[in-house]
GROMACS .gro file of C-alpha atoms in nm:
model
  307
    1LYS     CA    1  -0.982  -2.607   2.743
    2MET     CA    2  -0.983  -2.458   2.384
    3ALA     CA    3  -0.638  -2.347   2.376
    4GLY     CA    4  -0.605  -2.424   2.014
    5SER     CA    5  -0.889  -2.185   1.912
    6SER     CA    6  -0.682  -1.886   2.034
    7ALA     CA    7  -0.374  -1.977   1.850
    8PRO     CA    8  -0.301  -1.722   1.570
    9TRP     CA    9  -0.357  -1.818   1.210
   10ILE     CA   10  -0.018  -1.821   1.044
   11GLY     CA   11   0.068  -1.935   0.693
   12SER     CA   12   0.345  -1.873   0.435
   13ALA     CA   13   0.360  -1.862   0.058
   14TYR     CA   14   0.614  -1.753  -0.220
   15LEU     CA   15   0.522  -1.503  -0.491
   16PHE     CA   16   0.730  -1.547  -0.806
   17LEU     CA   17   0.750  -1.227  -1.021
   18GLN     CA   18   0.903  -1.190  -1.367
   19SER     CA   19   0.884  -0.912  -1.609
   20THR     CA   20   0.769  -1.006  -1.969
   21CYS     CA   21   0.984  -0.720  -2.107
   22LYS     CA   22   1.330  -0.833  -2.194
   23THR     CA   23   1.477  -0.491  -2.109
   24ILE     CA   24   1.340  -0.511  -1.744
   25VAL     CA   25   1.514  -0.765  -1.524
   26LEU     CA   26   1.361  -0.756  -1.183
   27PRO     CA   27   1.644  -0.946  -1.001
   28SER     CA   28   1.894  -0.706  -1.146
   29LEU     CA   29   1.702  -0.397  -1.039
   30TYR     CA   30   1.667  -0.542  -0.687
   31GLU     CA   31   2.029  -0.618  -0.676
   32SER     CA   32   2.110  -0.266  -0.755
   33SER     CA   33   2.168  -0.060  -0.439
   34GLN     CA   34   2.011   0.241  -0.609
   35LYS     CA   35   1.703   0.067  -0.738
   36LYS     CA   36   1.639  -0.173  -0.450
   37PRO     CA   37   1.451   0.077  -0.230
   38SER     CA   38   1.226   0.171  -0.513
   39VAL     CA   39   1.148  -0.195  -0.604
   40PHE     CA   40   1.075  -0.271  -0.221
   41LYS     CA   41   0.852   0.037  -0.199
   42ALA     CA   42   0.648  -0.084  -0.498
   43LEU     CA   43   0.625  -0.441  -0.336
   44LYS     CA   44   0.524  -0.299  -0.003
   45LEU     CA   45   0.243  -0.076  -0.137
   46ALA     CA   46   0.108  -0.330  -0.378
   47LEU     CA   47   0.080  -0.595  -0.089
   48ALA     CA   48  -0.084  -0.326   0.132
   49ASP     CA   49  -0.340  -0.265  -0.146
   50SER     CA   50  -0.410  -0.634  -0.178
   51THR     CA   51  -0.506  -0.672   0.189
   52GLY     CA   52  -0.623  -0.328   0.270
   53SER     CA   53  -0.364  -0.293   0.547
   54VAL     CA   54   0.004  -0.212   0.565
   55ASN     CA   55   0.056  -0.497   0.798
   56GLY     CA   56  -0.196  -0.746   0.627
   57VAL     CA   57   0.102  -0.946   0.494
   58ASP     CA   58   0.466  -0.948   0.600
   59MET     CA   59   0.758  -0.982   0.369
   60LEU     CA   60   1.017  -1.209   0.519
   61LYS     CA   61   1.273  -1.222   0.240
   62VAL     CA   62   1.315  -1.126  -0.122
   63HIS     CA   63   1.527  -1.383  -0.329
   64CYS     CA   64   1.693  -1.286  -0.655
   65SER     CA   65   1.671  -1.606  -0.877
   66HIS     CA   66   1.717  -1.501  -1.242
   67PRO     CA   67   1.485  -1.430  -1.416
   68HIS     CA   68   1.248  -1.430  -1.114
   69LEU     CA   69   1.223  -1.210  -0.802
   70ILE     CA   70   1.080  -1.430  -0.531
   71VAL     CA   71   0.902  -1.275  -0.233
   72GLN     CA   72   0.852  -1.495   0.069
   73LEU     CA   73   0.525  -1.385   0.244
   74LYS     CA   74   0.387  -1.449   0.593
   75PHE     CA   75   0.019  -1.415   0.682
   76CYS     CA   76  -0.101  -1.372   1.040
   77LYS     CA   77  -0.465  -1.363   0.979
   78GLN     CA   78  -0.690  -1.583   0.765
   79GLU     CA   79  -0.901  -1.281   0.657
   80ASN     CA   80  -0.591  -1.100   0.531
   81CYS     CA   81  -0.482  -1.413   0.339
   82ARG     CA   82  -0.831  -1.443   0.187
   83ARG     CA   83  -0.825  -1.076   0.078
   84PHE     CA   84  -0.474  -1.133  -0.074
   85LEU     CA   85  -0.591  -1.445  -0.262
   86GLN     CA   86  -0.895  -1.255  -0.399
   87SER     CA   87  -0.688  -0.969  -0.513
   88TYR     CA   88  -0.429  -1.208  -0.674
   89ARG     CA   89  -0.710  -1.412  -0.845
   90GLU     CA   90  -0.883  -1.118  -0.986
   91GLY     CA   91  -0.555  -0.964  -1.122
   92THR     CA   92  -0.583  -0.648  -0.914
   93LEU     CA   93  -0.255  -0.728  -0.725
   94GLN     CA   94  -0.075  -0.771  -1.061
   95GLU     CA   95  -0.224  -0.434  -1.174
   96SER     CA   96  -0.135  -0.266  -0.859
   97LEU     CA   97   0.230  -0.391  -0.859
   98GLN     CA   98   0.265  -0.286  -1.215
   99ASN     CA   99   0.154   0.057  -1.141
  100HIS     CA  100   0.352   0.094  -0.830
  101LEU     CA  101   0.686  -0.025  -1.011
  102GLN     CA  102   0.608   0.228  -1.291
  103LEU     CA  103   0.584   0.511  -1.034
  104SER     CA  104   0.878   0.400  -0.819
  105LEU     CA  105   1.111   0.337  -1.109
  106ALA     CA  106   0.979   0.623  -1.338
  107MET     CA  107   0.929   0.366  -1.619
  108THR     CA  108   0.664   0.389  -1.891
  109THR     CA  109   0.541   0.025  -1.828
  110VAL     CA  110   0.654  -0.279  -1.630
  111PRO     CA  111   0.458  -0.592  -1.760
  112LEU     CA  112   0.459  -0.878  -1.518
  113GLU     CA  113   0.394  -1.246  -1.487
  114MET     CA  114   0.302  -1.384  -1.155
  115GLU     CA  115   0.307  -1.728  -0.986
  116LEU     CA  116   0.200  -1.821  -0.629
  117LYS     CA  117   0.339  -2.132  -0.453
  118ALA     CA  118   0.298  -2.289  -0.107
  119GLY     CA  119   0.548  -2.562  -0.049
  120ASN     CA  120   0.516  -2.795  -0.353
  121GLU     CA  121   0.169  -2.679  -0.448
  122HIS     CA  122   0.122  -2.440  -0.739
  123LEU     CA  123  -0.176  -2.230  -0.609
  124ASP     CA  124  -0.239  -2.081  -0.962
  125ASN     CA  125  -0.394  -2.426  -1.049
  126MET     CA  126  -0.649  -2.417  -0.765
  127LEU     CA  127  -0.737  -2.047  -0.721
  128LYS     CA  128  -1.112  -2.106  -0.768
  129ASP     CA  129  -1.098  -2.324  -0.463
  130GLU     CA  130  -1.012  -2.051  -0.203
  131ASP     CA  131  -1.044  -2.276   0.099
  132ARG     CA  132  -0.792  -2.517  -0.052
  133CYS     CA  133  -0.540  -2.244  -0.112
  134LEU     CA  134  -0.588  -2.115   0.247
  135GLU     CA  135  -0.528  -2.471   0.368
  136CYS     CA  136  -0.202  -2.508   0.160
  137ILE     CA  137  -0.083  -2.163   0.285
  138TYR     CA  138  -0.168  -2.239   0.651
  139ARG     CA  139   0.008  -2.575   0.619
  140GLU     CA  140   0.339  -2.396   0.521
  141LYS     CA  141   0.467  -2.237   0.825
  142PRO     CA  142   0.734  -1.964   0.786
  143ASP     CA  143   1.081  -2.129   0.814
  144ARG     CA  144   1.261  -1.800   0.899
  145LEU     CA  145   1.233  -1.460   1.082
  146ARG     CA  146   1.219  -1.152   0.875
  147ASP     CA  147   1.547  -1.086   0.705
  148GLU     CA  148   1.758  -0.793   0.842
  149GLU     CA  149   1.762  -0.634   0.503
  150ILE     CA  150   1.384  -0.613   0.488
  151THR     CA  151   1.386  -0.427   0.824
  152GLU     CA  152   1.651  -0.179   0.692
  153LEU     CA  153   1.439  -0.125   0.378
  154GLU     CA  154   1.124  -0.064   0.585
  155GLU     CA  155   1.313   0.217   0.756
  156CYS     CA  156   1.451   0.338   0.432
  157LEU     CA  157   1.105   0.346   0.275
  158LYS     CA  158   0.990   0.613   0.528
  159SER     CA  159   1.236   0.864   0.390
  160LEU     CA  160   1.213   0.741   0.045
  161ILE     CA  161   0.847   0.841   0.024
  162VAL     CA  162   0.931   1.203   0.095
  163HIS     CA  163   1.227   1.204  -0.148
  164GLN     CA  164   1.036   1.065  -0.438
  165SER     CA  165   0.718   1.276  -0.397
  166ILE     CA  166   0.828   1.527  -0.653
  167ASN     CA  167   0.933   1.262  -0.908
  168ASN     CA  168   0.606   1.071  -0.861
  169ASN     CA  169   0.397   1.380  -0.930
  170THR     CA  170   0.532   1.376  -1.284
  171ALA     CA  171   0.525   1.001  -1.320
  172VAL     CA  172   0.150   0.979  -1.236
  173LYS     CA  173   0.089   1.187  -1.559
  174ASP     CA  174   0.278   0.920  -1.764
  175CYS     CA  175   0.058   0.651  -1.615
  176ALA     CA  176  -0.274   0.834  -1.668
  177SER     CA  177  -0.365   0.619  -1.975
  178LEU     CA  178  -0.381   0.311  -1.765
  179ASN     CA  179  -0.735   0.156  -1.766
  180SER     CA  180  -0.702  -0.005  -1.423
  181PRO     CA  181  -0.562   0.202  -1.137
  182SER     CA  182  -0.397   0.068  -0.824
  183LEU     CA  183  -0.642  -0.036  -0.565
  184PRO     CA  184  -0.786   0.109  -0.347
  185TYR     CA  185  -0.724   0.429  -0.527
  186PRO     CA  186  -0.982   0.531  -0.791
  187SER     CA  187  -0.892   0.619  -1.148
  188GLN     CA  188  -0.779   0.982  -1.183
  189GLY     CA  189  -1.007   1.040  -1.479
  190SER     CA  190  -1.187   1.363  -1.593
  191SER     CA  191  -1.485   1.309  -1.378
  192LEU     CA  192  -1.312   1.338  -1.045
  193SER     CA  193  -1.544   1.586  -0.869
  194PRO     CA  194  -1.779   1.867  -0.938
  195GLN     CA  195  -1.522   2.092  -0.768
  196VAL     CA  196  -1.248   2.113  -1.022
  197THR     CA  197  -1.018   2.365  -0.823
  198PHE     CA  198  -0.998   2.485  -0.470
  199ILE     CA  199  -0.828   2.767  -0.280
  200PHE     CA  200  -0.561   2.718  -0.019
  201GLN     CA  201  -0.366   3.017   0.127
  202GLY     CA  202  -0.488   3.232  -0.151
  203GLN     CA  203  -0.354   3.005  -0.423
  204GLN     CA  204  -0.566   2.810  -0.657
  205PHE     CA  205  -0.508   2.425  -0.685
  206ALA     CA  206  -0.648   2.156  -0.913
  207ASN     CA  207  -0.869   1.912  -0.724
  208ARG     CA  208  -0.777   1.539  -0.772
  209THR     CA  209  -0.845   1.203  -0.604
  210LEU     CA  210  -0.599   1.106  -0.332
  211THR     CA  211  -0.295   0.904  -0.441
  212PRO     CA  212  -0.084   0.642  -0.275
  213ASP     CA  213   0.177   0.911  -0.209
  214ASP     CA  214  -0.081   1.134  -0.028
  215HIS     CA  215  -0.189   0.833   0.177
  216GLN     CA  216   0.158   0.751   0.297
  217LYS     CA  217   0.260   1.120   0.367
  218PHE     CA  218  -0.066   1.165   0.572
  219ALA     CA  219  -0.003   0.860   0.780
  220LYS     CA  220   0.367   0.952   0.841
  221LEU     CA  221   0.315   1.315   0.933
  222VAL     CA  222  -0.028   1.362   1.088
  223SER     CA  223   0.084   1.209   1.425
  224LYS     CA  224  -0.158   1.237   1.720
  225LYS     CA  225  -0.412   1.464   1.548
  226TRP     CA  226  -0.537   1.172   1.312
  227LYS     CA  227  -0.861   1.144   1.524
  228GLN     CA  228  -0.937   1.506   1.490
  229VAL     CA  229  -0.887   1.494   1.117
  230GLY     CA  230  -1.114   1.189   1.098
  231ARG     CA  231  -1.386   1.387   1.293
  232SER     CA  232  -1.366   1.667   1.037
  233LEU     CA  233  -1.393   1.423   0.744
  234GLN     CA  234  -1.680   1.235   0.915
  235LYS     CA  235  -1.908   1.556   0.854
  236SER     CA  236  -1.938   1.440   0.494
  237CYS     CA  237  -1.842   1.073   0.522
  238ARG     CA  238  -2.058   0.819   0.690
  239ALA     CA  239  -1.788   0.561   0.706
  240LEU     CA  240  -1.597   0.768   0.973
  241ARG     CA  241  -1.853   0.787   1.253
  242ASP     CA  242  -1.713   0.803   1.606
  243PRO     CA  243  -1.738   0.426   1.680
  244VAL     CA  244  -1.541   0.357   1.360
  245ILE     CA  245  -1.254   0.604   1.475
  246ASP     CA  246  -1.258   0.460   1.828
  247ASN     CA  247  -1.236   0.098   1.691
  248LEU     CA  248  -0.946   0.200   1.472
  249ALA     CA  249  -0.758   0.340   1.770
  250LEU     CA  250  -0.814   0.017   1.962
  251GLU     CA  251  -0.754  -0.218   1.685
  252TYR     CA  252  -0.430  -0.075   1.569
  253ASP     CA  253  -0.303   0.056   1.912
  254ARG     CA  254  -0.006  -0.176   1.907
  255GLU     CA  255   0.102  -0.080   1.563
  256GLY     CA  256   0.117   0.293   1.652
  257LEU     CA  257   0.001   0.627   1.509
  258TYR     CA  258   0.124   0.559   1.154
  259GLU     CA  259  -0.090   0.257   1.115
  260GLN     CA  260  -0.395   0.409   1.280
  261ALA     CA  261  -0.373   0.712   1.057
  262TYR     CA  262  -0.316   0.490   0.744
  263GLN     CA  263  -0.635   0.292   0.827
  264LEU     CA  264  -0.835   0.598   0.893
  265LEU     CA  265  -0.767   0.744   0.540
  266LEU     CA  266  -0.800   0.400   0.380
  267ARG     CA  267  -1.163   0.384   0.517
  268PHE     CA  268  -1.218   0.732   0.366
  269ILE     CA  269  -1.066   0.636   0.029
  270GLN     CA  270  -1.270   0.307   0.013
  271SER     CA  271  -1.593   0.467   0.111
  272GLU     CA  272  -1.577   0.775  -0.106
  273GLY     CA  273  -1.415   0.643  -0.412
  274LYS     CA  274  -1.357   0.916  -0.670
  275LYS     CA  275  -1.499   1.168  -0.418
  276ALA     CA  276  -1.198   1.112  -0.175
  277THR     CA  277  -1.029   1.420  -0.305
  278ILE     CA  278  -0.733   1.626  -0.198
  279ALA     CA  279  -0.960   1.939  -0.145
  280ARG     CA  280  -1.169   1.741   0.125
  281LEU     CA  281  -0.841   1.634   0.308
  282ILE     CA  282  -0.686   1.973   0.292
  283ALA     CA  283  -1.000   2.127   0.440
  284ALA     CA  284  -0.988   1.876   0.725
  285LEU     CA  285  -0.622   1.957   0.785
  286GLU     CA  286  -0.675   2.339   0.781
  287GLU     CA  287  -0.958   2.296   1.029
  288ASN     CA  288  -0.717   2.130   1.266
  289GLY     CA  289  -0.428   2.361   1.229
  290LEU     CA  290  -0.214   2.110   1.020
  291ILE     CA  291  -0.103   2.375   0.771
  292SER     CA  292   0.253   2.237   0.724
  293LEU     CA  293   0.112   1.884   0.638
  294ALA     CA  294  -0.133   2.048   0.393
  295GLU     CA  295   0.156   2.235   0.226
  296GLU     CA  296   0.358   1.894   0.199
  297LEU     CA  297   0.068   1.733   0.024
  298LEU     CA  298   0.038   2.020  -0.219
  299GLY     CA  299   0.404   2.027  -0.292
  300LEU     CA  300   0.459   2.369  -0.155
  301HIS     CA  301   0.767   2.291   0.043
  302SER     CA  302   1.081   2.382  -0.147
  303ASN     CA  303   1.290   2.115  -0.319
  304GLU     CA  304   1.569   2.186  -0.081
  305ASP     CA  305   1.368   2.003   0.191
  306CYS     CA  306   1.424   1.676   0.022
  307PHE     CA  307   1.796   1.682   0.027
   0.00000   0.00000   0.00000
């Protein structure tokens, strides 16, 4: 019997984070009850970017050890761990986290230094040997369950996304000068799309590429109609053919509607790049009667809704 072959691939690592700016002390920000949810949100989104999935890597605990913020990570699939290592090695995880921290904390810049460890091994010294890194991470089994605080922050994040949407719209403008955007979202440069504006409910809106905020809101609010929206998008997106949508439904069935919808839009964004625009998503939402969600994405709901 090959019982061992069916066992899940589980490993653990520690991500050490430190700001190189003296006025930004990450552990102090995380220890602040007001700032903690914002820092957690940035960590969660950057880690999702690195693996291509909200559940690609799990945060078990965040330790404050001045001047470092130390995140204990758990991987349940080797392919997710491999994607994470590639993102870390290429510097895209660092760029992504810097960008998400800027947006969440409404700061102009958050320069970071990162270090990755598994047990006594400093993985930064062996990043070119990916298999050896995977072996070190696999050897380190998680020594704890997820911290209760992390579970509470996960719940808090769901409401935080809606509360911060208005602030983030202005923060994006401050970050427009960044050369490297947060993956997998393309740069919001001047050459977004031939369609510069579009009409919704008689009003004219500027077209733009989809943002992490759009992505999260869509996944949170689209509910059971995510498949219908996917079929509307598939008319102009080969990456969303029926077998792909059906596979997403099966693969993420246990995680629920949020994750299924998140993965659907992730496929669209990764496939279409700069052409993954708000106009195309709004058109798909309109086609399926999801007017309230379209209004939410375009910021048409009054500020009172967020209090």
